[in-house]
Each structure stands twice: as C-alpha cells, then as structure tokens.
PDB file of C-alpha atoms in Angstrom:
ATOM      1  CA  UNK A1095       9.181  61.314 -11.702  1.00  0.00           C
ATOM      2  CA  UNK A1096       8.751  60.887  -8.216  1.00  0.00           C
ATOM      3  CA  UNK A1097       9.634  57.591  -6.477  1.00  0.00           C
ATOM      4  CA  UNK A1098       6.293  55.926  -4.691  1.00  0.00           C
ATOM      5  CA  UNK A1099       7.573  56.011  -1.441  1.00  0.00           C
ATOM      6  CA  UNK A1100       6.744  59.671  -0.742  1.00  0.00           C
ATOM      7  CA  UNK A1101       3.450  57.852  -0.295  1.00  0.00           C
ATOM      8  CA  UNK A1102       4.593  56.560   3.034  1.00  0.00           C
ATOM      9  CA  UNK A1103       4.802  59.999   3.852  1.00  0.00           C
ATOM     10  CA  UNK A1104       0.910  60.424   2.813  1.00  0.00           C
ATOM     11  CA  UNK A1105      -1.907  60.029   5.460  1.00  0.00           C
ATOM     12  CA  UNK A1106      -4.482  58.909   2.720  1.00  0.00           C
ATOM     13  CA  UNK A1107      -1.713  55.927   2.206  1.00  0.00           C
ATOM     14  CA  UNK A1108       0.140  55.407   5.283  1.00  0.00           C
ATOM     15  CA  UNK A1109      -2.534  53.845   7.545  1.00  0.00           C
ATOM     16  CA  UNK A1110      -4.156  51.607   4.515  1.00  0.00           C
ATOM     17  CA  UNK A1111      -0.418  50.283   3.692  1.00  0.00           C
ATOM     18  CA  UNK A1112       0.519  49.736   7.228  1.00  0.00           C
ATOM     19  CA  UNK A1113      -2.731  47.793   7.781  1.00  0.00           C
ATOM     20  CA  UNK A1114      -1.998  45.717   5.095  1.00  0.00           C
ATOM     21  CA  UNK A1115       1.314  44.901   5.965  1.00  0.00           C
ATOM     22  CA  UNK A1116       0.481  43.798   9.985  1.00  0.00           C
ATOM     23  CA  UNK A1117      -2.477  41.667   8.089  1.00  0.00           C
ATOM     24  CA  UNK A1118      -0.615  39.714   5.919  1.00  0.00           C
ATOM     25  CA  UNK A1119       2.389  39.251   8.483  1.00  0.00           C
ATOM     26  CA  UNK A1120      -0.362  38.006  10.980  1.00  0.00           C
ATOM     27  CA  UNK A1121      -1.754  35.719   8.294  1.00  0.00           C
ATOM     28  CA  UNK A1122       1.945  34.052   7.619  1.00  0.00           C
ATOM     29  CA  UNK A1123       3.021  34.141  11.285  1.00  0.00           C
ATOM     30  CA  UNK A1124      -0.020  31.892  12.447  1.00  0.00           C
ATOM     31  CA  UNK A1125       0.086  29.766   9.073  1.00  0.00           C
ATOM     32  CA  UNK A1126       3.885  28.942   9.642  1.00  0.00           C
ATOM     33  CA  UNK A1127       3.330  28.540  13.221  1.00  0.00           C
ATOM     34  CA  UNK A1128       1.157  26.100  12.877  1.00  0.00           C
ATOM     35  CA  UNK A1129       2.620  24.482  10.312  1.00  0.00           C
ATOM     36  CA  UNK A1130       5.700  24.015  12.112  1.00  0.00           C
ATOM     37  CA  UNK A1131       3.799  23.042  15.584  1.00  0.00           C
ATOM     38  CA  UNK A1132       2.211  20.172  13.825  1.00  0.00           C
ATOM     39  CA  UNK A1133       5.701  19.352  11.744  1.00  0.00           C
ATOM     40  CA  UNK A1134       7.794  19.264  14.778  1.00  0.00           C
ATOM     41  CA  UNK A1135       4.698  18.059  17.826  1.00  0.00           C
ATOM     42  CA  UNK A1136       1.955  16.421  15.626  1.00  0.00           C
ATOM     43  CA  UNK A1137       2.031  12.937  18.463  1.00  0.00           C
ATOM     44  CA  UNK A1138       1.326  15.254  21.212  1.00  0.00           C
ATOM     45  CA  UNK A1139      -1.837  17.295  19.075  1.00  0.00           C
ATOM     46  CA  UNK A1140      -2.997  14.034  16.581  1.00  0.00           C
ATOM     47  CA  UNK A1141      -2.595  11.418  14.956  1.00  0.00           C
ATOM     48  CA  UNK A1142      -2.820  12.692  11.776  1.00  0.00           C
ATOM     49  CA  UNK A1143       0.186  12.340   9.609  1.00  0.00           C
ATOM     50  CA  UNK A1144       1.808  15.749  10.171  1.00  0.00           C
ATOM     51  CA  UNK A1145       2.749  15.703   5.804  1.00  0.00           C
ATOM     52  CA  UNK A1146      -0.976  14.917   5.727  1.00  0.00           C
ATOM     53  CA  UNK A1147      -1.731  18.287   7.556  1.00  0.00           C
ATOM     54  CA  UNK A1148       1.106  20.273   6.219  1.00  0.00           C
ATOM     55  CA  UNK A1149      -0.326  19.365   2.808  1.00  0.00           C
ATOM     56  CA  UNK A1150      -4.267  20.363   3.689  1.00  0.00           C
ATOM     57  CA  UNK A1151      -3.799  23.060   5.811  1.00  0.00           C
ATOM     58  CA  UNK A1152      -2.798  25.636   3.654  1.00  0.00           C
ATOM     59  CA  UNK A1153      -5.830  24.818   1.474  1.00  0.00           C
ATOM     60  CA  UNK A1154      -8.265  25.454   4.778  1.00  0.00           C
ATOM     61  CA  UNK A1155      -6.654  29.100   4.644  1.00  0.00           C
ATOM     62  CA  UNK A1156      -7.149  29.467   0.697  1.00  0.00           C
ATOM     63  CA  UNK A1157     -10.700  27.591   0.338  1.00  0.00           C
ATOM     64  CA  UNK A1158     -12.814  31.202   2.118  1.00  0.00           C
ATOM     65  CA  UNK A1159     -11.269  33.088  -0.617  1.00  0.00           C
ATOM     66  CA  UNK A1160     -12.894  30.378  -3.397  1.00  0.00           C
ATOM     67  CA  UNK A1161     -16.122  30.450  -1.291  1.00  0.00           C
ATOM     68  CA  UNK A1162     -16.794  34.144  -0.216  1.00  0.00           C
ATOM     69  CA  UNK A1163     -14.505  36.477  -2.860  1.00  0.00           C
ATOM     70  CA  UNK A1164     -17.458  37.545  -5.131  1.00  0.00           C
ATOM     71  CA  UNK A1165     -19.493  38.282  -1.977  1.00  0.00           C
ATOM     72  CA  UNK A1166     -16.817  40.122  -0.200  1.00  0.00           C
ATOM     73  CA  UNK A1167     -16.532  42.132  -3.484  1.00  0.00           C
ATOM     74  CA  UNK A1168     -20.115  42.775  -3.670  1.00  0.00           C
ATOM     75  CA  UNK A1169     -20.178  44.044   0.262  1.00  0.00           C
ATOM     76  CA  UNK A1170     -16.939  46.389  -0.613  1.00  0.00           C
ATOM     77  CA  UNK A1171     -18.932  47.724  -3.170  1.00  0.00           C
ATOM     78  CA  UNK A1172     -21.772  48.697  -0.876  1.00  0.00           C
ATOM     79  CA  UNK A1173     -20.266  50.015   1.792  1.00  0.00           C
ATOM     80  CA  UNK A1174     -17.874  52.237   3.076  1.00  0.00           C
ATOM     81  CA  UNK A1175     -14.363  51.101   2.317  1.00  0.00           C
ATOM     82  CA  UNK A1176     -12.618  52.238   5.761  1.00  0.00           C
ATOM     83  CA  UNK A1177     -15.636  50.956   7.769  1.00  0.00           C
ATOM     84  CA  UNK A1178     -14.897  47.398   5.995  1.00  0.00           C
ATOM     85  CA  UNK A1179     -11.147  47.699   6.654  1.00  0.00           C
ATOM     86  CA  UNK A1180     -11.433  48.623  10.751  1.00  0.00           C
ATOM     87  CA  UNK A1181     -14.222  45.586  11.008  1.00  0.00           C
ATOM     88  CA  UNK A1182     -12.252  43.385   8.892  1.00  0.00           C
ATOM     89  CA  UNK A1183      -8.915  43.635  12.009  1.00  0.00           C
ATOM     90  CA  UNK A1184     -12.114  43.619  14.953  1.00  0.00           C
ATOM     91  CA  UNK A1185     -12.924  40.288  13.244  1.00  0.00           C
ATOM     92  CA  UNK A1186      -9.048  39.710  12.958  1.00  0.00           C
ATOM     93  CA  UNK A1187      -8.927  40.044  16.758  1.00  0.00           C
ATOM     94  CA  UNK A1188     -11.038  37.851  17.332  1.00  0.00           C
ATOM     95  CA  UNK A1189     -10.084  34.936  15.294  1.00  0.00           C
ATOM     96  CA  UNK A1190      -6.601  35.434  16.706  1.00  0.00           C
ATOM     97  CA  UNK A1191      -7.808  35.187  20.179  1.00  0.00           C
ATOM     98  CA  UNK A1192      -9.154  31.887  18.846  1.00  0.00           C
ATOM     99  CA  UNK A1193      -6.275  31.311  17.363  1.00  0.00           C
ATOM    100  CA  UNK A1194      -4.357  31.795  20.695  1.00  0.00           C
ATOM    101  CA  UNK A1195      -6.715  29.913  22.625  1.00  0.00           C
ATOM    102  CA  UNK A1196      -5.826  26.924  20.115  1.00  0.00           C
ATOM    103  CA  UNK A1197      -2.374  27.424  20.525  1.00  0.00           C
ATOM    104  CA  UNK A1198      -1.993  27.050  24.115  1.00  0.00           C
ATOM    105  CA  UNK A1199      -4.774  24.261  24.687  1.00  0.00           C
ATOM    106  CA  UNK A1200      -2.723  22.564  22.025  1.00  0.00           C
ATOM    107  CA  UNK A1201      -6.604  22.071  20.016  1.00  0.00           C
ATOM    108  CA  UNK A1202      -5.889  21.139  16.652  1.00  0.00           C
ATOM    109  CA  UNK A1203      -9.720  21.954  16.205  1.00  0.00           C
ATOM    110  CA  UNK A1204      -9.407  25.123  17.557  1.00  0.00           C
ATOM    111  CA  UNK A1205      -6.738  25.961  15.144  1.00  0.00           C
ATOM    112  CA  UNK A1206      -8.401  24.677  12.393  1.00  0.00           C
ATOM    113  CA  UNK A1207     -11.142  26.649  12.692  1.00  0.00           C
ATOM    114  CA  UNK A1208      -9.193  29.405  13.289  1.00  0.00           C
ATOM    115  CA  UNK A1209      -7.334  29.408   9.879  1.00  0.00           C
ATOM    116  CA  UNK A1210     -10.300  28.854   8.516  1.00  0.00           C
ATOM    117  CA  UNK A1211     -11.621  32.267  10.008  1.00  0.00           C
ATOM    118  CA  UNK A1212      -8.432  33.724   9.049  1.00  0.00           C
ATOM    119  CA  UNK A1213      -8.957  33.295   5.637  1.00  0.00           C
ATOM    120  CA  UNK A1214     -12.525  34.287   5.626  1.00  0.00           C
ATOM    121  CA  UNK A1215     -11.278  37.726   7.153  1.00  0.00           C
ATOM    122  CA  UNK A1216      -9.033  38.043   4.598  1.00  0.00           C
ATOM    123  CA  UNK A1217     -11.322  37.676   2.031  1.00  0.00           C
ATOM    124  CA  UNK A1218     -13.482  40.422   3.384  1.00  0.00           C
ATOM    125  CA  UNK A1219     -10.187  42.661   3.180  1.00  0.00           C
ATOM    126  CA  UNK A1220      -8.978  41.552  -0.099  1.00  0.00           C
ATOM    127  CA  UNK A1221     -11.626  43.600  -2.100  1.00  0.00           C
ATOM    128  CA  UNK A1222     -11.330  46.532   0.030  1.00  0.00           C
ATOM    129  CA  UNK A1223      -7.556  47.012  -0.576  1.00  0.00           C
ATOM    130  CA  UNK A1224      -8.055  47.053  -4.477  1.00  0.00           C
ATOM    131  CA  UNK A1225     -11.178  49.345  -4.346  1.00  0.00           C
ATOM    132  CA  UNK A1226      -9.829  51.632  -1.505  1.00  0.00           C
ATOM    133  CA  UNK A1227      -6.266  52.769  -3.525  1.00  0.00           C
ATOM    134  CA  UNK A1228      -8.180  54.225  -6.656  1.00  0.00           C
ATOM    135  CA  UNK A1229     -10.308  56.509  -4.307  1.00  0.00           C
ATOM    136  CA  UNK A1230      -7.802  57.865  -2.434  1.00  0.00           C
ATOM    137  CA  UNK A1231      -4.716  57.771  -4.936  1.00  0.00           C
ATOM    138  CA  UNK A1232      -4.106  60.109  -7.815  1.00  0.00           C
ATOM    139  CA  UNK A1233      -4.008  58.694 -11.443  1.00  0.00           C
ATOM    140  CA  UNK A1234      -0.217  58.787 -11.656  1.00  0.00           C
ATOM    141  CA  UNK A1235       0.384  57.413  -8.092  1.00  0.00           C
ATOM    142  CA  UNK A1236      -1.873  54.416  -8.692  1.00  0.00           C
ATOM    143  CA  UNK A1237       0.533  52.225 -10.344  1.00  0.00           C
ATOM    144  CA  UNK A1238       3.249  53.277  -7.543  1.00  0.00           C
ATOM    145  CA  UNK A1239       0.927  52.430  -4.725  1.00  0.00           C
ATOM    146  CA  UNK A1240       0.268  49.045  -6.002  1.00  0.00           C
ATOM    147  CA  UNK A1241       3.564  48.419  -5.916  1.00  0.00           C
ATOM    148  CA  UNK A1242       4.072  49.960  -2.562  1.00  0.00           C
ATOM    149  CA  UNK A1243       0.838  47.214  -1.366  1.00  0.00           C
ATOM    150  CA  UNK A1244       2.576  44.363  -3.132  1.00  0.00           C
ATOM    151  CA  UNK A1245       6.123  45.118  -1.919  1.00  0.00           C
ATOM    152  CA  UNK A1246       4.934  45.577   1.799  1.00  0.00           C
ATOM    153  CA  UNK A1247       2.812  42.077   0.973  1.00  0.00           C
ATOM    154  CA  UNK A1248       5.559  39.941   0.108  1.00  0.00           C
ATOM    155  CA  UNK A1249       8.265  41.588   2.735  1.00  0.00           C
ATOM    156  CA  UNK A1250       5.164  40.949   5.542  1.00  0.00           C
ATOM    157  CA  UNK A1251       4.853  37.225   3.678  1.00  0.00           C
ATOM    158  CA  UNK A1252       8.419  36.998   4.328  1.00  0.00           C
ATOM    159  CA  UNK A1253       8.670  37.779   7.646  1.00  0.00           C
ATOM    160  CA  UNK A1254       5.682  35.995   9.032  1.00  0.00           C
ATOM    161  CA  UNK A1255       7.351  32.908   7.537  1.00  0.00           C
ATOM    162  CA  UNK A1256      10.400  33.283   9.530  1.00  0.00           C
ATOM    163  CA  UNK A1257       8.660  34.702  12.534  1.00  0.00           C
ATOM    164  CA  UNK A1258       6.309  31.986  12.554  1.00  0.00           C
ATOM    165  CA  UNK A1259       8.880  28.797  12.198  1.00  0.00           C
ATOM    166  CA  UNK A1260      10.723  30.466  14.946  1.00  0.00           C
ATOM    167  CA  UNK A1261       8.510  30.889  17.334  1.00  0.00           C
ATOM    168  CA  UNK A1262       6.383  27.332  16.949  1.00  0.00           C
ATOM    169  CA  UNK A1263      10.003  26.257  17.650  1.00  0.00           C
ATOM    170  CA  UNK A1264      10.865  28.154  20.696  1.00  0.00           C
ATOM    171  CA  UNK A1265      11.050  26.829  23.816  1.00  0.00           C
ATOM    172  CA  UNK A1266       7.871  28.561  25.313  1.00  0.00           C
ATOM    173  CA  UNK A1267       6.730  28.685  21.717  1.00  0.00           C
ATOM    174  CA  UNK A1268       2.568  28.400  22.148  1.00  0.00           C
ATOM    175  CA  UNK A1269       2.489  31.189  24.712  1.00  0.00           C
ATOM    176  CA  UNK A1270       5.073  33.326  22.281  1.00  0.00           C
ATOM    177  CA  UNK A1271       3.071  32.845  19.035  1.00  0.00           C
ATOM    178  CA  UNK A1272      -0.346  33.344  20.933  1.00  0.00           C
ATOM    179  CA  UNK A1273       1.077  36.708  22.392  1.00  0.00           C
ATOM    180  CA  UNK A1274       2.093  37.638  18.972  1.00  0.00           C
ATOM    181  CA  UNK A1275      -0.875  36.932  17.113  1.00  0.00           C
ATOM    182  CA  UNK A1276      -3.086  38.858  19.180  1.00  0.00           C
ATOM    183  CA  UNK A1277      -0.602  41.950  19.424  1.00  0.00           C
ATOM    184  CA  UNK A1278      -0.210  42.092  15.719  1.00  0.00           C
ATOM    185  CA  UNK A1279      -4.114  41.902  15.393  1.00  0.00           C
ATOM    186  CA  UNK A1280      -4.393  44.644  17.900  1.00  0.00           C
ATOM    187  CA  UNK A1281      -2.026  46.586  16.333  1.00  0.00           C
ATOM    188  CA  UNK A1282      -3.073  46.308  12.806  1.00  0.00           C
ATOM    189  CA  UNK A1283      -6.701  47.391  14.175  1.00  0.00           C
ATOM    190  CA  UNK A1284      -4.891  50.604  15.495  1.00  0.00           C
ATOM    191  CA  UNK A1285      -3.601  51.152  12.803  1.00  0.00           C
ATOM    192  CA  UNK A1286      -6.571  50.955  11.105  1.00  0.00           C
ATOM    193  CA  UNK A1287      -8.030  53.675  12.511  1.00  0.00           C
ATOM    194  CA  UNK A1288      -6.148  55.945  10.402  1.00  0.00           C
ATOM    195  CA  UNK A1289      -8.004  55.042   7.407  1.00  0.00           C
TER     196      UNK A1289
END
C-alpha cells in the first residue's frame, strides 16, 4: 500500500489540490478578516451590533450553498469540470476585487455582497470538486485523493482563520487584507490553469 502523498507529484491531481486549497484559504481569510474587522471596528463602519453581525455573516456565506447547490451540481454534470474550475477561479478574482474595495472603502454593504458572492463562487466549485476526482484518479487512489483534498481544506481553513484575524487587526489591515485576498485569488486562477 502506497501513501496518498504521492498524488501531490501527479499533474492530474496537484493543480486541482492546490486550486481547492487556495480557494478554501481565501474563503477563510476573507470571512475571518471581515468578522474580526467588524468585531474590533464596527462602530466606524455601522451602527449594527458586532455580536449580531458575527452571528449573521457566516449565514450570508452559507446561504448560496442552500440556494444554488442543486443547480451547480447540474452545471457540473453538463460542462467540462476543468473549465468550470477555471471559470470559478476567474469569478473569485472579481469577487475578491469587490471585497478589496469594500475593505478599503470600509463599506459594509460591499463586504456583505462580496461575502454572499464568495459563497456563490464556492457553491459552483463544490460539485466540480466531487465530480473531478473520480474522473482523474484510479479506483485505488480515490479514497486517498479524497483524504488529501479534505486535509488540504482543513489546513487552509486553519491558516485562513489565523491569517484573516492577523490581517484585520494589523496597522494597515484593510490594505493588507485587500492585497492578500486578491493575490490568493489570482494565484488560485493561475494554478487552476494546470487542471
């Protein structure tokens, strides 16, 4: 029995793995930075309660999964998964550009809109993720490949939460966060071109 880590050397797996990892990283940098920003500086952005916002905002990100998952699954069945992954990453660049503008302008409506659209972009990528692996991996690699994707996702979540909180509370947090989220999105698209 070989280790599933050998898949990271495979061109049929590595770009997809990195695309998924960077997407999860960006989701969590953005969400955590937004919640940290509102927790520490809500008074300068809105009159709404920081506690209320910290409760509602994760739901704004998750709402598109509830609304669009079935439709995105049908799209993933109908169209080329590699193309959908790349389109999803292009959409992420646009959404993170909007989010960057929201951070710099300290605009809660722009940030909430970007959060919802980031959830929608992730909803589009989700079915692609589950449909792509069985196409690219051998039967005896599929469980290990799924495990690698899950491991990468949870590492990205952890790093994204730490990085997002740090960026939001830094001296030039809005500029640093904006640069980071757009940079990760561009890198994610670049990596996705290898799928």
